[in-house]
mmCIF file of C-alpha atoms in Angstrom:
data_model
loop_
_atom_site.group_PDB
_atom_site.id
_atom_site.type_symbol
_atom_site.label_atom_id
_atom_site.label_comp_id
_atom_site.label_asym_id
_atom_site.label_seq_id
_atom_site.Cartn_x
_atom_site.Cartn_y
_atom_site.Cartn_z
ATOM 1 C CA UNK A 1 -6.388 -2.896 19.580
ATOM 2 C CA UNK A 2 -8.530 -4.918 21.771
ATOM 3 C CA UNK A 3 -11.623 -6.040 20.067
ATOM 4 C CA UNK A 4 -13.348 -7.172 23.246
ATOM 5 C CA UNK A 5 -13.125 -3.802 24.955
ATOM 6 C CA UNK A 6 -13.747 -1.796 21.931
ATOM 7 C CA UNK A 7 -17.062 -3.689 21.635
ATOM 8 C CA UNK A 8 -17.750 -3.545 25.275
ATOM 9 C CA UNK A 9 -17.193 0.284 25.194
ATOM 10 C CA UNK A 10 -19.698 0.664 22.019
ATOM 11 C CA UNK A 11 -22.352 -1.188 23.967
ATOM 12 C CA UNK A 12 -22.187 1.485 26.822
ATOM 13 C CA UNK A 13 -24.259 3.415 24.508
ATOM 14 C CA UNK A 14 -27.046 1.011 24.670
ATOM 15 C CA UNK A 15 -27.918 -2.679 23.683
ATOM 16 C CA UNK A 16 -27.040 -3.640 20.233
ATOM 17 C CA UNK A 17 -27.235 -6.825 18.286
ATOM 18 C CA UNK A 18 -24.191 -8.191 16.668
ATOM 19 C CA UNK A 19 -24.707 -6.958 13.480
ATOM 20 C CA UNK A 20 -25.147 -3.152 14.498
ATOM 21 C CA UNK A 21 -21.951 -3.708 16.585
ATOM 22 C CA UNK A 22 -19.805 -4.741 13.541
ATOM 23 C CA UNK A 23 -21.275 -1.777 11.771
ATOM 24 C CA UNK A 24 -20.453 0.520 14.590
ATOM 25 C CA UNK A 25 -16.808 -0.934 14.714
ATOM 26 C CA UNK A 26 -16.502 -0.636 11.071
ATOM 27 C CA UNK A 27 -17.753 2.998 10.757
ATOM 28 C CA UNK A 28 -15.087 4.259 13.634
ATOM 29 C CA UNK A 29 -12.118 1.841 13.686
ATOM 30 C CA UNK A 30 -12.330 -0.629 10.793
ATOM 31 C CA UNK A 31 -11.486 1.411 7.836
ATOM 32 C CA UNK A 32 -8.478 -0.448 7.054
ATOM 33 C CA UNK A 33 -9.432 -3.777 8.571
ATOM 34 C CA UNK A 34 -12.942 -4.525 9.074
ATOM 35 C CA UNK A 35 -14.251 -7.296 11.529
ATOM 36 C CA UNK A 36 -15.550 -10.708 10.503
ATOM 37 C CA UNK A 37 -18.968 -11.421 11.612
ATOM 38 C CA UNK A 38 -17.467 -14.679 13.046
ATOM 39 C CA UNK A 39 -14.868 -12.530 15.110
ATOM 40 C CA UNK A 40 -17.954 -10.316 16.552
ATOM 41 C CA UNK A 41 -20.177 -13.245 17.546
ATOM 42 C CA UNK A 42 -17.277 -15.140 19.171
ATOM 43 C CA UNK A 43 -16.245 -11.999 20.922
ATOM 44 C CA UNK A 44 -19.558 -11.697 22.122
ATOM 45 C CA UNK A 45 -19.934 -15.451 23.089
ATOM 46 C CA UNK A 46 -16.554 -14.931 25.294
ATOM 47 C CA UNK A 47 -17.980 -11.886 26.803
ATOM 48 C CA UNK A 48 -21.206 -13.396 27.882
ATOM 49 C CA UNK A 49 -19.562 -16.499 29.146
ATOM 50 C CA UNK A 50 -17.121 -14.018 31.551
ATOM 51 C CA UNK A 51 -20.257 -11.960 32.644
ATOM 52 C CA UNK A 52 -19.467 -8.800 30.914
ATOM 53 C CA UNK A 53 -22.415 -8.819 28.781
ATOM 54 C CA UNK A 54 -25.765 -10.441 28.800
ATOM 55 C CA UNK A 55 -28.453 -11.097 26.380
ATOM 56 C CA UNK A 56 -31.072 -8.223 26.361
ATOM 57 C CA UNK A 57 -33.563 -9.843 24.286
ATOM 58 C CA UNK A 58 -34.190 -12.258 21.288
ATOM 59 C CA UNK A 59 -35.719 -11.325 17.999
ATOM 60 C CA UNK A 60 -37.208 -13.725 15.478
ATOM 61 C CA UNK A 61 -36.094 -13.104 12.014
ATOM 62 C CA UNK A 62 -36.167 -14.734 8.547
ATOM 63 C CA UNK A 63 -33.364 -16.629 9.870
ATOM 64 C CA UNK A 64 -31.700 -17.701 13.516
ATOM 65 C CA UNK A 65 -33.133 -15.572 16.628
ATOM 66 C CA UNK A 66 -31.061 -12.362 16.774
ATOM 67 C CA UNK A 67 -29.598 -11.691 20.127
ATOM 68 C CA UNK A 68 -29.505 -8.266 21.553
ATOM 69 C CA UNK A 69 -26.314 -7.581 24.080
ATOM 70 C CA UNK A 70 -25.883 -5.191 26.684
ATOM 71 C CA UNK A 71 -23.052 -4.560 28.873
ATOM 72 C CA UNK A 72 -23.203 -5.731 32.560
ATOM 73 C CA UNK A 73 -21.718 -3.832 35.474
ATOM 74 C CA UNK A 74 -18.924 -5.855 35.483
ATOM 75 C CA UNK A 75 -18.375 -5.129 31.661
ATOM 76 C CA UNK A 76 -18.342 -1.313 32.502
ATOM 77 C CA UNK A 77 -15.756 -1.666 35.298
ATOM 78 C CA UNK A 78 -13.571 -3.957 32.410
ATOM 79 C CA UNK A 79 -13.629 -0.714 30.056
ATOM 80 C CA UNK A 80 -12.878 1.568 32.696
ATOM 81 C CA UNK A 81 -10.048 -0.393 33.759
ATOM 82 C CA UNK A 82 -8.678 -1.117 30.408
ATOM 83 C CA UNK A 83 -9.070 2.505 29.573
ATOM 84 C CA UNK A 84 -7.146 3.645 32.649
ATOM 85 C CA UNK A 85 -4.172 1.471 31.793
ATOM 86 C CA UNK A 86 -1.593 3.333 29.425
ATOM 87 C CA UNK A 87 -0.600 1.594 26.326
ATOM 88 C CA UNK A 88 2.835 0.177 26.401
ATOM 89 C CA UNK A 89 4.976 2.176 23.661
ATOM 90 C CA UNK A 90 6.814 0.284 21.192
ATOM 91 C CA UNK A 91 10.250 0.815 20.966
ATOM 92 C CA UNK A 92 10.885 -1.181 17.628
ATOM 93 C CA UNK A 93 14.478 -2.251 18.890
ATOM 94 C CA UNK A 94 14.892 -4.982 16.500
ATOM 95 C CA UNK A 95 12.911 -4.328 13.050
ATOM 96 C CA UNK A 96 12.758 -6.276 10.028
ATOM 97 C CA UNK A 97 14.302 -3.318 8.213
ATOM 98 C CA UNK A 98 17.316 -3.341 10.247
ATOM 99 C CA UNK A 99 18.028 -6.851 10.032
ATOM 100 C CA UNK A 100 17.583 -6.471 6.183
ATOM 101 C CA UNK A 101 20.367 -3.696 6.170
ATOM 102 C CA UNK A 102 22.538 -5.692 8.118
ATOM 103 C CA UNK A 103 22.061 -8.783 6.254
ATOM 104 C CA UNK A 104 22.556 -6.948 3.033
ATOM 105 C CA UNK A 105 26.178 -5.567 4.463
ATOM 106 C CA UNK A 106 27.215 -9.022 5.547
ATOM 107 C CA UNK A 107 26.146 -10.603 2.158
ATOM 108 C CA UNK A 108 27.903 -7.675 -0.117
ATOM 109 C CA UNK A 109 24.410 -6.884 -1.307
ATOM 110 C CA UNK A 110 23.538 -3.036 -1.769
ATOM 111 C CA UNK A 111 22.199 -1.724 1.856
ATOM 112 C CA UNK A 112 21.959 1.843 0.183
ATOM 113 C CA UNK A 113 19.801 0.449 -2.478
ATOM 114 C CA UNK A 114 17.776 -1.183 0.227
ATOM 115 C CA UNK A 115 17.364 2.109 1.884
ATOM 116 C CA UNK A 116 16.515 3.895 -1.087
ATOM 117 C CA UNK A 117 13.881 1.364 -2.050
ATOM 118 C CA UNK A 118 12.489 1.704 1.444
ATOM 119 C CA UNK A 119 12.412 5.504 1.610
ATOM 120 C CA UNK A 120 10.654 5.419 -1.652
ATOM 121 C CA UNK A 121 7.795 3.093 -0.157
ATOM 122 C CA UNK A 122 7.558 5.065 2.929
ATOM 123 C CA UNK A 123 6.953 8.260 0.565
ATOM 124 C CA UNK A 124 4.570 6.782 -1.242
ATOM 125 C CA UNK A 125 2.592 5.399 1.597
ATOM 126 C CA UNK A 126 2.759 8.964 3.153
ATOM 127 C CA UNK A 127 1.468 10.519 0.099
ATOM 128 C CA UNK A 128 -1.588 8.197 0.252
ATOM 129 C CA UNK A 129 -2.267 8.775 3.539
ATOM 130 C CA UNK A 130 -1.710 12.714 3.113
ATOM 131 C CA UNK A 131 -4.566 12.096 0.349
ATOM 132 C CA UNK A 132 -6.595 10.316 2.608
ATOM 133 C CA UNK A 133 -6.410 12.756 5.434
ATOM 134 C CA UNK A 134 -7.336 15.726 3.382
ATOM 135 C CA UNK A 135 -10.920 13.904 2.515
ATOM 136 C CA UNK A 136 -11.299 12.323 5.909
ATOM 137 C CA UNK A 137 -13.214 13.286 8.891
ATOM 138 C CA UNK A 138 -11.617 14.143 12.155
ATOM 139 C CA UNK A 139 -11.232 10.712 13.099
ATOM 140 C CA UNK A 140 -9.581 9.647 9.880
ATOM 141 C CA UNK A 141 -7.191 12.665 9.963
ATOM 142 C CA UNK A 142 -6.120 11.760 13.694
ATOM 143 C CA UNK A 143 -5.545 8.233 12.571
ATOM 144 C CA UNK A 144 -3.550 9.334 9.349
ATOM 145 C CA UNK A 145 -1.602 11.955 11.550
ATOM 146 C CA UNK A 146 -0.489 8.943 13.832
ATOM 147 C CA UNK A 147 0.536 6.770 11.102
ATOM 148 C CA UNK A 148 2.291 9.596 9.231
ATOM 149 C CA UNK A 149 4.201 10.793 12.410
ATOM 150 C CA UNK A 150 5.718 7.307 12.503
ATOM 151 C CA UNK A 151 6.684 7.151 8.864
ATOM 152 C CA UNK A 152 8.382 10.616 9.516
ATOM 153 C CA UNK A 153 10.443 8.812 12.341
ATOM 154 C CA UNK A 154 11.036 6.056 9.934
ATOM 155 C CA UNK A 155 12.516 8.414 7.246
ATOM 156 C CA UNK A 156 14.695 10.026 9.982
ATOM 157 C CA UNK A 157 16.118 6.631 10.557
ATOM 158 C CA UNK A 158 16.549 5.621 7.136
ATOM 159 C CA UNK A 159 18.940 8.708 6.469
ATOM 160 C CA UNK A 160 20.771 8.144 9.672
ATOM 161 C CA UNK A 161 21.513 4.908 8.595
ATOM 162 C CA UNK A 162 22.354 5.709 5.224
ATOM 163 C CA UNK A 163 24.790 8.451 6.520
ATOM 164 C CA UNK A 164 26.304 5.813 8.726
ATOM 165 C CA UNK A 165 26.427 2.653 6.236
ATOM 166 C CA UNK A 166 30.233 2.961 6.088
ATOM 167 C CA UNK A 167 30.568 2.916 9.944
ATOM 168 C CA UNK A 168 28.142 0.039 10.205
ATOM 169 C CA UNK A 169 29.593 -2.030 7.749
ATOM 170 C CA UNK A 170 32.859 -1.671 9.560
ATOM 171 C CA UNK A 171 31.707 -2.489 12.842
ATOM 172 C CA UNK A 172 29.630 -5.814 11.668
ATOM 173 C CA UNK A 173 32.346 -7.258 9.648
ATOM 174 C CA UNK A 174 35.085 -7.061 12.477
#
């Protein structure tokens, strides 16, 4: 996820302080990985340097002055360009899991056991996500669905690999 583009997009609804941006980000996108305040302020400093945001006002408080940031026309254009670009699909052509299966076979360890353990972990996470989805709002449901679909594809791969272990063992040992 592009933190800078996400913060810019949040600013399109109106000027905000760094604290408000962090809270809005965490509410919408940071359930599993909230932003740190330092990350917000370093990102805003970079966006300010590049002319994508401007300081819309300063407010005195009990501590340092609070800056209110507003998106510039260049920032809006940058968000538009980012949103128009498709994300590169990640084909996972060389995964750690595949590497572990091959190494288990090469070293005489149980690749079946490894696949069984991984299957159990995938199913555990799927149960957890299904519970989260049932109690979540639409945004949480969509995020959980995305993760669940990926886990289902992984489970299909685990089953296919388990069915082909003998053939794979023969191929990698020759």
